[in-house]
Coordinates of C-alpha atoms in Angstrom, one line a residue:
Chain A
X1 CA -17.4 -113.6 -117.4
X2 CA -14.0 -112.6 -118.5
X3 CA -11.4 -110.7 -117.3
X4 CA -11.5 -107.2 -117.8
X5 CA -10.2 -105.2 -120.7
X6 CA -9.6 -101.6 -121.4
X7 CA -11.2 -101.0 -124.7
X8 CA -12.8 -98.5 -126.9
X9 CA -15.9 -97.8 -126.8
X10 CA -16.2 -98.4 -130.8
X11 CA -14.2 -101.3 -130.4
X12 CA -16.2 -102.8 -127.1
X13 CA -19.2 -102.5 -129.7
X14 CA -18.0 -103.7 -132.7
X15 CA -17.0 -107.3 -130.9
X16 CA -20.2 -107.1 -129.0
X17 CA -22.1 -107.0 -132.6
X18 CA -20.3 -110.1 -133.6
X19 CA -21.4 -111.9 -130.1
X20 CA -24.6 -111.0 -130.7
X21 CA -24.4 -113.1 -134.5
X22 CA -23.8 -110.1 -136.9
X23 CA -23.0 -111.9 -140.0
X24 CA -22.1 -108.7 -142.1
X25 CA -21.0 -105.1 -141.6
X26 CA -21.4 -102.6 -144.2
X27 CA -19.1 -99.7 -143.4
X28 CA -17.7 -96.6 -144.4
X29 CA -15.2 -94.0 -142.6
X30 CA -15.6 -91.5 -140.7
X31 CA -14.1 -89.7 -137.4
X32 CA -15.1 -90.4 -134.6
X33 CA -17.0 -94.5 -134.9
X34 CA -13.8 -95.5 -137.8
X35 CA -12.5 -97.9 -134.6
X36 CA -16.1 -100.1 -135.7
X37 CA -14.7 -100.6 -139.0
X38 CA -11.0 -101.3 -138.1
X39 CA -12.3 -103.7 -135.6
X40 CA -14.4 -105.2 -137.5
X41 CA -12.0 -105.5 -140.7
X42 CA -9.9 -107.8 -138.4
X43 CA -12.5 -110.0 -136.4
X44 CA -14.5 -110.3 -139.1
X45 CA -12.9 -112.7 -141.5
X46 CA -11.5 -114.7 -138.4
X47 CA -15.2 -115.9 -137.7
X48 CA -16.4 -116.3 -140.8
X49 CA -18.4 -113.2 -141.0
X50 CA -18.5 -110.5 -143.7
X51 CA -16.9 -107.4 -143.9
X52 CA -16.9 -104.8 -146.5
X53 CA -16.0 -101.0 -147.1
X54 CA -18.4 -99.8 -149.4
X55 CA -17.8 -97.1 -151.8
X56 CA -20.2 -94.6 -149.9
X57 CA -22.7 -94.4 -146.9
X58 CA -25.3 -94.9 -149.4
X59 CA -24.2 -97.8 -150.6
X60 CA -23.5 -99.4 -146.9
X61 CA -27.5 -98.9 -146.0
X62 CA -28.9 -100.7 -149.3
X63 CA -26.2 -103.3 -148.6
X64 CA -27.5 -103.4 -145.6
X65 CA -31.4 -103.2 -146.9
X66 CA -30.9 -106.6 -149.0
X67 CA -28.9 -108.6 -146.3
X68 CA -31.6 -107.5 -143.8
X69 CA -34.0 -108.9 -146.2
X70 CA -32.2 -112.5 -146.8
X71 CA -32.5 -112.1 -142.5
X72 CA -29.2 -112.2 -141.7
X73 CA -28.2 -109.8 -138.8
X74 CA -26.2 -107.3 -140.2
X75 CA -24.8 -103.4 -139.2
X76 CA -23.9 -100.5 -140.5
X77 CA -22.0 -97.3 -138.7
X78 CA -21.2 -94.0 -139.2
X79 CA -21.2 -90.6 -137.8
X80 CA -23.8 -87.8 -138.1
X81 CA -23.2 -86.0 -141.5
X82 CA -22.8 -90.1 -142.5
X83 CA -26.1 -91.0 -141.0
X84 CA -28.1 -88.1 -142.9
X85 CA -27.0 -89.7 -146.0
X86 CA -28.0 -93.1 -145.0
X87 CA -31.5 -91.8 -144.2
X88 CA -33.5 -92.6 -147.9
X89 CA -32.2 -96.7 -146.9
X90 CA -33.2 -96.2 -143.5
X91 CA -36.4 -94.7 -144.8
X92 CA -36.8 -97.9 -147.3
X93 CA -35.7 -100.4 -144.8
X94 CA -38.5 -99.3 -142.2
X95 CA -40.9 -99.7 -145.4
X96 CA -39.9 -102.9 -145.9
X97 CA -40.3 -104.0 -142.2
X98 CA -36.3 -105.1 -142.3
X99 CA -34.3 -105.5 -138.8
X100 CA -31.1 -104.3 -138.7
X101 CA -28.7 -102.1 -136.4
X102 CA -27.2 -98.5 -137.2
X103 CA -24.4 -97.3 -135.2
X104 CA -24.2 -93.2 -134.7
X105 CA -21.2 -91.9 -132.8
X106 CA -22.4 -88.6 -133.2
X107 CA -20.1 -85.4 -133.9
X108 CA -21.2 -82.0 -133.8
X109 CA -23.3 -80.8 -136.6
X110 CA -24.8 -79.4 -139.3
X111 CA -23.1 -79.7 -142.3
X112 CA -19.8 -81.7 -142.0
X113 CA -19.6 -79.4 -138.2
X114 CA -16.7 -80.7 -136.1
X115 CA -15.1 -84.4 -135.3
X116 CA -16.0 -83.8 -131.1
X117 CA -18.4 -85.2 -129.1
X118 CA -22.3 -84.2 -129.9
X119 CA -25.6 -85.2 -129.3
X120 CA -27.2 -83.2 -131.8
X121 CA -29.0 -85.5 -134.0
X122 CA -32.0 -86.4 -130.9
X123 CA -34.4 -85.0 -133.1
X124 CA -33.2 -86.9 -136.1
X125 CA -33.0 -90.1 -134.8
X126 CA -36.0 -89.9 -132.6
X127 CA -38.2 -87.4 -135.5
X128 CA -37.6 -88.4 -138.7
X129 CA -34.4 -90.5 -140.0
X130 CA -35.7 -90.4 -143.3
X131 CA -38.8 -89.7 -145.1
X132 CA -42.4 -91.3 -144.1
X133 CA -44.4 -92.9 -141.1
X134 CA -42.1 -94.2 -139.5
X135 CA -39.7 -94.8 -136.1
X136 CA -36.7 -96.5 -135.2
X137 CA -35.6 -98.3 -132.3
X138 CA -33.0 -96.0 -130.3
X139 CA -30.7 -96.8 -127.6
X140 CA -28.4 -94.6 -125.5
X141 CA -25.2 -96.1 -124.0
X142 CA -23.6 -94.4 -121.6
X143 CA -20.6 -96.4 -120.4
X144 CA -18.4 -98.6 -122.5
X145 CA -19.9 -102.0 -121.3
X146 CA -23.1 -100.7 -122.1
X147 CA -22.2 -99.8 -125.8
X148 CA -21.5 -103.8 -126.0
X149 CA -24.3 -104.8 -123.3
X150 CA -26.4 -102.8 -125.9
X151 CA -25.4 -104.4 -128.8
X152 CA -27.0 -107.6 -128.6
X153 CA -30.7 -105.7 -126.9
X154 CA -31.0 -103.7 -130.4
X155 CA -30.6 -106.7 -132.6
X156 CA -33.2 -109.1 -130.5
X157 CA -35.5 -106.4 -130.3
X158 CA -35.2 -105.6 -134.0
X159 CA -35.9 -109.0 -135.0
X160 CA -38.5 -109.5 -132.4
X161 CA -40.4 -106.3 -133.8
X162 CA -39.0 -106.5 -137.7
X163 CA -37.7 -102.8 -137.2
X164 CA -34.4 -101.1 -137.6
X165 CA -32.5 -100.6 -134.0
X166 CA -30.1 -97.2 -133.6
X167 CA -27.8 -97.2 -131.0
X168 CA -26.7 -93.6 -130.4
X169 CA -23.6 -92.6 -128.9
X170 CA -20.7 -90.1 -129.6
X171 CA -17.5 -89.2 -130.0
X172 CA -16.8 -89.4 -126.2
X173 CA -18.4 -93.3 -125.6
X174 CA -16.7 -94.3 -129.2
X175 CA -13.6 -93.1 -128.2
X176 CA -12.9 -93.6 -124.3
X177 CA -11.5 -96.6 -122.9
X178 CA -12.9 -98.3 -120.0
X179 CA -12.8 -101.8 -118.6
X180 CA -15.3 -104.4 -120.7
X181 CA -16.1 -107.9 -120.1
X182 CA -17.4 -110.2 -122.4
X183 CA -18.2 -113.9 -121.5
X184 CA -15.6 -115.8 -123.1
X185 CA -17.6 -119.3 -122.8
X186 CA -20.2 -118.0 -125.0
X187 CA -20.2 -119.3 -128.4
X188 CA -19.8 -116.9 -131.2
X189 CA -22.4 -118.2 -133.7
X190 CA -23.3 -116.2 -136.5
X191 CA -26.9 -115.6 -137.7
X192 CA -28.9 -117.3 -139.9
X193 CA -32.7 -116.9 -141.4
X194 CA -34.0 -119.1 -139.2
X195 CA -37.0 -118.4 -137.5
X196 CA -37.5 -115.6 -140.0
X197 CA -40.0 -117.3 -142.3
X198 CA -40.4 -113.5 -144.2
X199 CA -36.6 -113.7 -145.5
X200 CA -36.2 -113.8 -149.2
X201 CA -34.0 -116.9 -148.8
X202 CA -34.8 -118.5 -152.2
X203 CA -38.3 -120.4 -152.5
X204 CA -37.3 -123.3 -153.9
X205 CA -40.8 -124.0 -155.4
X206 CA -41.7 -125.5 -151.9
X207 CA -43.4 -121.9 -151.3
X208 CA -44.6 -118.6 -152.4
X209 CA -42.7 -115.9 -153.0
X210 CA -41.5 -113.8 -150.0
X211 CA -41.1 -110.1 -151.6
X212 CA -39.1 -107.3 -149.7
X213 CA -40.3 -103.7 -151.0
X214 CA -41.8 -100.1 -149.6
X215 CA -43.5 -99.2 -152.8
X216 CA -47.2 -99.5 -152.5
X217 CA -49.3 -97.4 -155.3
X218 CA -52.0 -98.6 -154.2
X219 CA -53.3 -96.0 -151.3
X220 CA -55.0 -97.8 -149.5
X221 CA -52.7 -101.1 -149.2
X222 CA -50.0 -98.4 -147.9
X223 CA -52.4 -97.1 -145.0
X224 CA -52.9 -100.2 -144.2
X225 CA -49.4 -101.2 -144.3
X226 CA -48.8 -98.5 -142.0
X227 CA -51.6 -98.9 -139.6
X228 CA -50.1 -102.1 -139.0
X229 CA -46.9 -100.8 -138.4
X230 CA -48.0 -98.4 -136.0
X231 CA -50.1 -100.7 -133.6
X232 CA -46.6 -103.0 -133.6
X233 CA -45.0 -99.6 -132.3
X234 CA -48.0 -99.5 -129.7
X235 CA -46.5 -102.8 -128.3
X236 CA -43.0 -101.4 -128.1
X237 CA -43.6 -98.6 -126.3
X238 CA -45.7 -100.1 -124.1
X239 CA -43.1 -102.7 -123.6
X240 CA -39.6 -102.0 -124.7
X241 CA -38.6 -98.8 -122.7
X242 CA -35.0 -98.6 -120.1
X243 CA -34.2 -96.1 -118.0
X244 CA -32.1 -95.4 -114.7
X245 CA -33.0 -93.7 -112.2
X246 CA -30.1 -92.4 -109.8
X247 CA -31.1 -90.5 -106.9
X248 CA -34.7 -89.4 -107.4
X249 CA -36.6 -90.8 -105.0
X250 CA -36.4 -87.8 -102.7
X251 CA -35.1 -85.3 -106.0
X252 CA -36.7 -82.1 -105.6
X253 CA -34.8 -80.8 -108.6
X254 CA -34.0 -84.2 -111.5
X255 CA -31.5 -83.7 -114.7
X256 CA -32.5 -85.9 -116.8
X257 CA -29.7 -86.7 -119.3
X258 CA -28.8 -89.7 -122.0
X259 CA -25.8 -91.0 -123.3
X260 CA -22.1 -89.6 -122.3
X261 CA -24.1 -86.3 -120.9
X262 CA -25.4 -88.2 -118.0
X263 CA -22.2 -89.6 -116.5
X264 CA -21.5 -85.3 -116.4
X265 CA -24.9 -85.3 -114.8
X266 CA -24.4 -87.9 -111.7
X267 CA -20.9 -86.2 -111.1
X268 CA -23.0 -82.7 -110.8
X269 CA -25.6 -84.3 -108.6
X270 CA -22.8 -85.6 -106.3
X271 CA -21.6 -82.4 -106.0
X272 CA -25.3 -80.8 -105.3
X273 CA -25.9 -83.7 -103.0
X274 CA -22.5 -82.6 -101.0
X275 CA -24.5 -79.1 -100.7
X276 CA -27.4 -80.4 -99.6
X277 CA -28.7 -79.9 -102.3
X278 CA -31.9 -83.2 -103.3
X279 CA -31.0 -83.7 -106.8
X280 CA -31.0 -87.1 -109.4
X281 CA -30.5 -88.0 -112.6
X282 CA -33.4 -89.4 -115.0
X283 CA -31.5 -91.5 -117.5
X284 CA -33.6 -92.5 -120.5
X285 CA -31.5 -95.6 -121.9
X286 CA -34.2 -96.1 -124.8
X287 CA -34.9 -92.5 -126.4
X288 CA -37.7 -94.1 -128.5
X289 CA -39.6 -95.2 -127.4
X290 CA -39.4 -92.5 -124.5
X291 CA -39.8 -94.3 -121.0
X292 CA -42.6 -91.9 -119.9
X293 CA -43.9 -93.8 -116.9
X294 CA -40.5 -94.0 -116.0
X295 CA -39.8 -90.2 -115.9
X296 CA -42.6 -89.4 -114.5
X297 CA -41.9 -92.0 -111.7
X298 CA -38.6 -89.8 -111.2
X299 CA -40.3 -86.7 -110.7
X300 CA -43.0 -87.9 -108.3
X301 CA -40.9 -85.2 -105.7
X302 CA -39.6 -82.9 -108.3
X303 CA -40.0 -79.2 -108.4
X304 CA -38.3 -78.3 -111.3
X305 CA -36.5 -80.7 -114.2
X306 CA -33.6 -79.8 -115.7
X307 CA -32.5 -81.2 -118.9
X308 CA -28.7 -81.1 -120.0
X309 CA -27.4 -82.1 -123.7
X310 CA -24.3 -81.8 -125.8
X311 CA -26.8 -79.6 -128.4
X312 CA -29.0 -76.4 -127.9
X313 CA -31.8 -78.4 -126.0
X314 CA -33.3 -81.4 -128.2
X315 CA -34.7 -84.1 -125.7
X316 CA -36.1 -80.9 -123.7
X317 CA -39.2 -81.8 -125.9
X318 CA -39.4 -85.2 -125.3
X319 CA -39.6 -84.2 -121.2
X320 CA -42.0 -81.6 -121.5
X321 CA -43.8 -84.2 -123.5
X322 CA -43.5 -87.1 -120.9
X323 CA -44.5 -84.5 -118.1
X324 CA -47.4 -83.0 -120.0
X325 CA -45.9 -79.5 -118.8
X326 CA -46.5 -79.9 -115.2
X327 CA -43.6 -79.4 -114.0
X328 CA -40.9 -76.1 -114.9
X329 CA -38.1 -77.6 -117.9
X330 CA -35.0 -76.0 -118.3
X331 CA -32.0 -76.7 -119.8
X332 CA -28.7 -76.4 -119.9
X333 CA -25.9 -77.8 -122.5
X334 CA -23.1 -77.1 -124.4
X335 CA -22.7 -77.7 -128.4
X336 CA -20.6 -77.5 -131.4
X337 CA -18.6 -80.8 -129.6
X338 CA -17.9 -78.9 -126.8
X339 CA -18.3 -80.9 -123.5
X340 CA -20.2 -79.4 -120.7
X341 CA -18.3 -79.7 -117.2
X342 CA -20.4 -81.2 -114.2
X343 CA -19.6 -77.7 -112.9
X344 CA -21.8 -75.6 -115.7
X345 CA -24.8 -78.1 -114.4
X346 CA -24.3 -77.8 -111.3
X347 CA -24.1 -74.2 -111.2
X348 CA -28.0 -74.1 -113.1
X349 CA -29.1 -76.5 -110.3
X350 CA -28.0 -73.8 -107.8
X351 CA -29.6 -71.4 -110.0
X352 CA -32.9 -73.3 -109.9
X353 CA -33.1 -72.4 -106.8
X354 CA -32.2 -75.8 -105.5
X355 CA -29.0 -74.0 -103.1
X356 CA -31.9 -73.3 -100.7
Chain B
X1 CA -10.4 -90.7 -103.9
X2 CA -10.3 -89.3 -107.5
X3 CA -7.3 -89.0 -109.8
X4 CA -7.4 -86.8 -113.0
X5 CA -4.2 -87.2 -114.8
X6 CA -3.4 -85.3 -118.1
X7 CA -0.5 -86.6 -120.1
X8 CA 0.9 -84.4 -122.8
X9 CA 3.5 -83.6 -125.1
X10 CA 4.1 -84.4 -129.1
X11 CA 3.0 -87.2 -131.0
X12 CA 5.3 -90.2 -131.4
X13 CA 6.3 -89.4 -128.1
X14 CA 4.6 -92.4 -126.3
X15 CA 1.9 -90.3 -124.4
X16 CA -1.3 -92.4 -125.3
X17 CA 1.0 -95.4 -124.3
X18 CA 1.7 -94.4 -121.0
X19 CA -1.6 -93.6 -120.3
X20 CA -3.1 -96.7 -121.4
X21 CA 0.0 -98.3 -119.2
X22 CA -1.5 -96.3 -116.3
X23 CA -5.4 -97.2 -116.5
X24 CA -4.1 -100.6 -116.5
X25 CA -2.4 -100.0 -113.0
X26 CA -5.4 -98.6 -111.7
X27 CA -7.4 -101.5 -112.8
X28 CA -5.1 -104.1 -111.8
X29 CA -5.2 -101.5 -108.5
X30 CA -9.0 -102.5 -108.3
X31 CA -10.0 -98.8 -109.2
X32 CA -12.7 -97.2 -111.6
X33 CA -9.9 -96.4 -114.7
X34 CA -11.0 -94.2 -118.0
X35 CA -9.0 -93.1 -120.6
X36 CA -9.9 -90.5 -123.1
X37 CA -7.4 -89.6 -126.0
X38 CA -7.5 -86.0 -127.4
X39 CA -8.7 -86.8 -131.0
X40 CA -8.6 -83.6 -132.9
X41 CA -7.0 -83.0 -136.0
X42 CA -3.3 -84.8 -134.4
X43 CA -0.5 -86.2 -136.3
X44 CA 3.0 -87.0 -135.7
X45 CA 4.7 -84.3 -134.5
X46 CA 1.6 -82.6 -133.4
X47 CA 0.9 -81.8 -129.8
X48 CA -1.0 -85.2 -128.5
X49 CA -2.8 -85.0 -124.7
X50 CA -5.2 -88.1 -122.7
X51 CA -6.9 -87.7 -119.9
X52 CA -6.7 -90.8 -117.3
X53 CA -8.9 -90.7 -114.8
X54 CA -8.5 -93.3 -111.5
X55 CA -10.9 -93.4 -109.0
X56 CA -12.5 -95.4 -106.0
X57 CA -16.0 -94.3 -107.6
X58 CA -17.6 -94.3 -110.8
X59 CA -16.5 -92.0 -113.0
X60 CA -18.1 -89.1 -114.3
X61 CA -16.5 -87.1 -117.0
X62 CA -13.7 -89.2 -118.8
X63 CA -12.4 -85.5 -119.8
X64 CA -9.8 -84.0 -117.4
X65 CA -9.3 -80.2 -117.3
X66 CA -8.5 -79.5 -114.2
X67 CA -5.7 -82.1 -113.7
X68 CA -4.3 -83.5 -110.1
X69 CA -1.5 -84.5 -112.0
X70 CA 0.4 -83.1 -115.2
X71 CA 2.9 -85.2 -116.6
X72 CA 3.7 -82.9 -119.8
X73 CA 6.9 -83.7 -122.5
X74 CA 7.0 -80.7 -124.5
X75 CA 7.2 -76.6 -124.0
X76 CA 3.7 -76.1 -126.2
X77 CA 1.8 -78.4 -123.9
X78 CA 3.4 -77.1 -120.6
X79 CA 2.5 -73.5 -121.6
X80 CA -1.1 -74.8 -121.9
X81 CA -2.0 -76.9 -119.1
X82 CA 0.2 -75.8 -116.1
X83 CA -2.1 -73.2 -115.2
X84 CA -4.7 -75.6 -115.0
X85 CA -3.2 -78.2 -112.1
X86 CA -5.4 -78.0 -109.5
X87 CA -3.9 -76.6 -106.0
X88 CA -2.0 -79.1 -104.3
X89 CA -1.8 -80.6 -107.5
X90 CA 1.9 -82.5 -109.1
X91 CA 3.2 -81.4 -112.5
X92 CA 5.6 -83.7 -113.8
X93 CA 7.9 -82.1 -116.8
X94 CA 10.6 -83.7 -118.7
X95 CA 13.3 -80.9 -118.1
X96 CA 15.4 -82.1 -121.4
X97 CA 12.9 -81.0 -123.4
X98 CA 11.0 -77.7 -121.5
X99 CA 13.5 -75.5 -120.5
X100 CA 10.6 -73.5 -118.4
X101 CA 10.5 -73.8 -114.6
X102 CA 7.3 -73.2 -112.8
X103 CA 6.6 -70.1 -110.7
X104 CA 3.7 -71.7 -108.7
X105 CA 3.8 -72.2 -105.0
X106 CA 0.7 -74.1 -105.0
X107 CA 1.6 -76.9 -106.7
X108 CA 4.5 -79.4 -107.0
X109 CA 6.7 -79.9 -109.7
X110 CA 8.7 -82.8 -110.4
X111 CA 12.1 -82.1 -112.9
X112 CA 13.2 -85.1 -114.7
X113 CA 15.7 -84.9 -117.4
X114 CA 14.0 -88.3 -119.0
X115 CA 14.7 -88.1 -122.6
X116 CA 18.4 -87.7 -121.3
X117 CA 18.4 -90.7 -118.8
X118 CA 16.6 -92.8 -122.0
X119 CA 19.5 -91.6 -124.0
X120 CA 22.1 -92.5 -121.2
X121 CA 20.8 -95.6 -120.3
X122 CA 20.1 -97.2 -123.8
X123 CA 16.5 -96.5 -123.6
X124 CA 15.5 -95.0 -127.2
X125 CA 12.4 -93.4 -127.2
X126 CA 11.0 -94.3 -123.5
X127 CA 11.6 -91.0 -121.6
X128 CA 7.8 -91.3 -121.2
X129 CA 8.2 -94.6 -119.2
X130 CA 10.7 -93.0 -117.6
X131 CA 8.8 -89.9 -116.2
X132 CA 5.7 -92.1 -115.6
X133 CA 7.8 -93.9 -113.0
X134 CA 8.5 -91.1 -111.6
X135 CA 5.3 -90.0 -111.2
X136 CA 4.7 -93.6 -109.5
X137 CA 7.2 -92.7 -107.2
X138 CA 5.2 -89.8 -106.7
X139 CA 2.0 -90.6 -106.1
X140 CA 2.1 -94.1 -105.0
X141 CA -0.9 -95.1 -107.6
X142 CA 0.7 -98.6 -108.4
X143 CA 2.5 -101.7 -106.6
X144 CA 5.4 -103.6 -108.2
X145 CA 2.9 -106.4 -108.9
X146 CA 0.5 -104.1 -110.5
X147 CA 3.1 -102.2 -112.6
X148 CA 4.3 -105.8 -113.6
X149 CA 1.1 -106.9 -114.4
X150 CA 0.2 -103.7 -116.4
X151 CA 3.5 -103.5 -118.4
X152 CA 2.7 -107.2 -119.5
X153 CA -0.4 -106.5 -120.6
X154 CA 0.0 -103.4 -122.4
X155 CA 3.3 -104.2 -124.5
X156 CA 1.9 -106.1 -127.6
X157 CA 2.8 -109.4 -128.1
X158 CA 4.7 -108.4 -130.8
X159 CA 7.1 -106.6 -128.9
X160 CA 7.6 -109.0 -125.7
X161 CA 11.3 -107.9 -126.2
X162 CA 10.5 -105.0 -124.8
X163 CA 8.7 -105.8 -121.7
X164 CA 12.2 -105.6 -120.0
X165 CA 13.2 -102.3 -120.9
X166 CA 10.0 -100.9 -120.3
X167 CA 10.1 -102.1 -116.5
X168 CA 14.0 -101.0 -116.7
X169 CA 12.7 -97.7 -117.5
X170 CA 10.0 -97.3 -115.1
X171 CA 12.3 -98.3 -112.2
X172 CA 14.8 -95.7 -113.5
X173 CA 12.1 -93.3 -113.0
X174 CA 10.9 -94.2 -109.6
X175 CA 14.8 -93.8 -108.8
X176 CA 14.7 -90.1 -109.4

């Protein structure tokens, strides 16, 4: 490995995307992921990559919807009120059965909201990023070597299951610096459509025709179409999800917490842990799928789970989900880009009853 | 041992420099080192803030609040954050620019006239080096090798002529 370097967290991933062999980056500003372009505008070029400001968002996902489809790895970025209008691509590029990487460095929301840190678009990203029967792959960072150790996860896996990959951070990850170390022996070699015997590539009469499209009149065909999809999603969640567990092997009370929100979580636990308090941290790394086993492996001592978000409770479902109700959920956050301080959480922890 | 440093003052004054200049020691000082830039609507001229944070463990929240040092450059900034030092905290104020002196007993405050001593000393524009070697001084948070090491790799390339001053201006600092 190399040295370490202070870096961005935008930045740390936008280098980490062209180690991992994305070809071409589709971009468009906006406060706070613009660092991805920047970067990207002056690596790009340098290693014989492809970088282009599109006119909108909209335009950056189809760009991105016919260079998946000629199976080169490509990306695209933005920040929430961005990724709501790239939703109808992301909708067409999950019909199509296209691979390809979406950065959100979410802000708070709706509407245009605010340009702080936010993690309001769980249900979004995790619901419904578009329109149809669909999900997406979704990763959660939470430090800035994880934004780029990330990186390269989300592209393998969204080749490996032809699907698009979301990494979601926010303003906080984009925009902090933290030490980063990439392996400067590695080769940078960009991506090609090898191995990807469904890219339209050109047939050259030596085969049939490979056709990318989501439009399927006839009923039945579609069902089937997504059938098929879905038992492929059976295989991911039974084999794709990341978590971290810190502390919960004895945690009587566990915050589970994604993203920047769970650094705020481990420094509350600390503090509980100095008051004797038996607390942990359930950190879901993959939001979908959702590592179920995983958090209910966490709570195996828990009394009460308490979930803590930069929005007015979002992932709260997915818990209550996970733990089939059977054990108390509450939550505590802060929104509107406001960032909650370790104190606020602890402070519910004590409230819990977990200062007995 | 944790650190939370808040660096304020105007923009164009050098304060995201500095504290990028000061994660760097505490890397090269073999610590856990974030740096968060306030990244509202700012502009030249503006009031400009980062939080550093230096620690021996991981670190939580990137965002400092409650700082253990202030180093602040302007009277707008000051009249924000010094209430917020925690007790036994330092505050360390460029007394050129904020004509304010601190009533609290609790903490410590550090008066440096450093956009003077730049002036003085043919150093343009780097009272903020300046005050950051005071707070050096101060705190002890970075050996001459480290500062060296850190000054070398945060001045760009570009402006390798500067490397000099900078460590010119830092030593100035730790000399008050």
């Amino acid at each position: 490995m190399s040295e370490l370097t202070l870096m961005k967290g935008n930045e740390a991933l936008a280098e980490a995307a062209i180690r991992a062999g994305c070809k071409c980056f589709f971009g468009y500003p906006i406060t706070p992921q613009t660092e991805i372009s920047a970067y990207l505008s002056k690596r790009m070029p340098k290693v014989g990559g492809v970088f282009l400001q599109a006119e909108s968002e909209v335009a950056a996902i189809n760009m991105v919807y016919g260079c998946a489809g000629s199976g080169i790895r490509c990306m695209t970025s933005s920040s929430s009120p961005g990724i709501s209008l790239k939703t109808e691509g992301i909708s067409y590029i999950a019909g199509a059965d296209l691979p390809c990487v979406i950065i959100n460095v979410q802000r708070g929301g709706p509407g245009l909201g605010g340009i702080q840190p936010s993690q309001a678009d769980y249900w979004q990203v995790t619901r419904a990023l578009g329109h149809g029967d669909f999900h997406v792959l979704v990763f959660a960072p939470s430090t800035v070597q994880e934004m780029a150790d990330t990186v390269q996860k989300a592209f393998d896996l969204a080749d490996k299951y032809r699907m698009p990959a979301v990494i979601l951070a926010d303003g906080l990850l984009g925009q902090m610096m933290e030490p980063v170390a990439f392996d400067e022996d590695a080769e940078i070699k960009m991506s090609d459509a090898s191995n990807k015997p469904w890219a339209a590539t050109g047939h050259k009469n030596q085969r049939k025709h490979n056709i990318i499209n989501s439009l399927y009149l006839q009923a039945e065909e579609l069902e089937e179409k997504i059938r098929n999809r879905f038992e492929r999603y059976e295989q991911v969640k039974a084999n794709e999800t990341m978590a971290e567990c810190y502390k919960t092997e004895d945690a009587e009370i566990v915050v589970a917490a994604y993203g920047s929100t769970a650094r705020l979580a481990k420094s509350a636990v600390e503090l509980a842990r100095k008051e004797g308090i038996k607390a942990g941290v359930f950190r879901p790394i993959t939001l979908w799928p959702y590592p179920v086993n995983e958090l209910n492996e966490a709570c195996k001592n828990a009394k009460k789970v308490l979930v803590t978000e930069m929005s007015m409770g979002q992932m709260v479902d997915d818990v209550k989900l996970a733990l089939n109700c059977r054990i108390p959920v509450e939550f505590v956050g802060r929104t509107g880009g406001v960032i909650p301080s370790p104190a606020e959480i602890l402070n519910k922890i004590k409230e819990m009853g977990g200062d007995k | 041992m944790t650190n939370d440093i808040l660096l304020a003052g105007f923009g164009g004054q050098g304060i995201l420099f500095i504290g990028k200049l000061l994660a760097y020691m505490g890397l090269y000082a073999d610590k856990h080192v974030s740096w968060l830039p306030s990244y509202g609507p700012e502009m030249r001229g503006g009031t400009c803030n980062c939080s550093v944070c230096i620690s021996d463990d991981p670190i939580g929240s990137p965002l400092v609040l409650d700082p253990d040092i202030l180093l602040v450059m302007n009277t707008p900034s000051y009249d924000k954050f010094i209430g917020n030092v925690k007790a036994g905290g330092k505050c360390f104020i460029d007394s050129s620019l904020i004509e304010e002196k601190c009533g609290r007993s609790d903490i410590e405050c550090f008066y440096v006239p450093a956009t003077e001593l730049a002036n003085s000393n043919g150093l343009k524009g780097m009272a903020n080096v300046i005050l950051l070697g005071k707070v050096i001084k101060e705190t002890g948070i970075a050996s001459q090798e480290v500062i060296e090491k850190a000054v070398h790799k945060v001045v760009p390339p570009k402006k390798a002529n500067l490397i000099e001053a900078n460590l010119t201006a830092l030593k100035l600092g730790m000399e008050q």
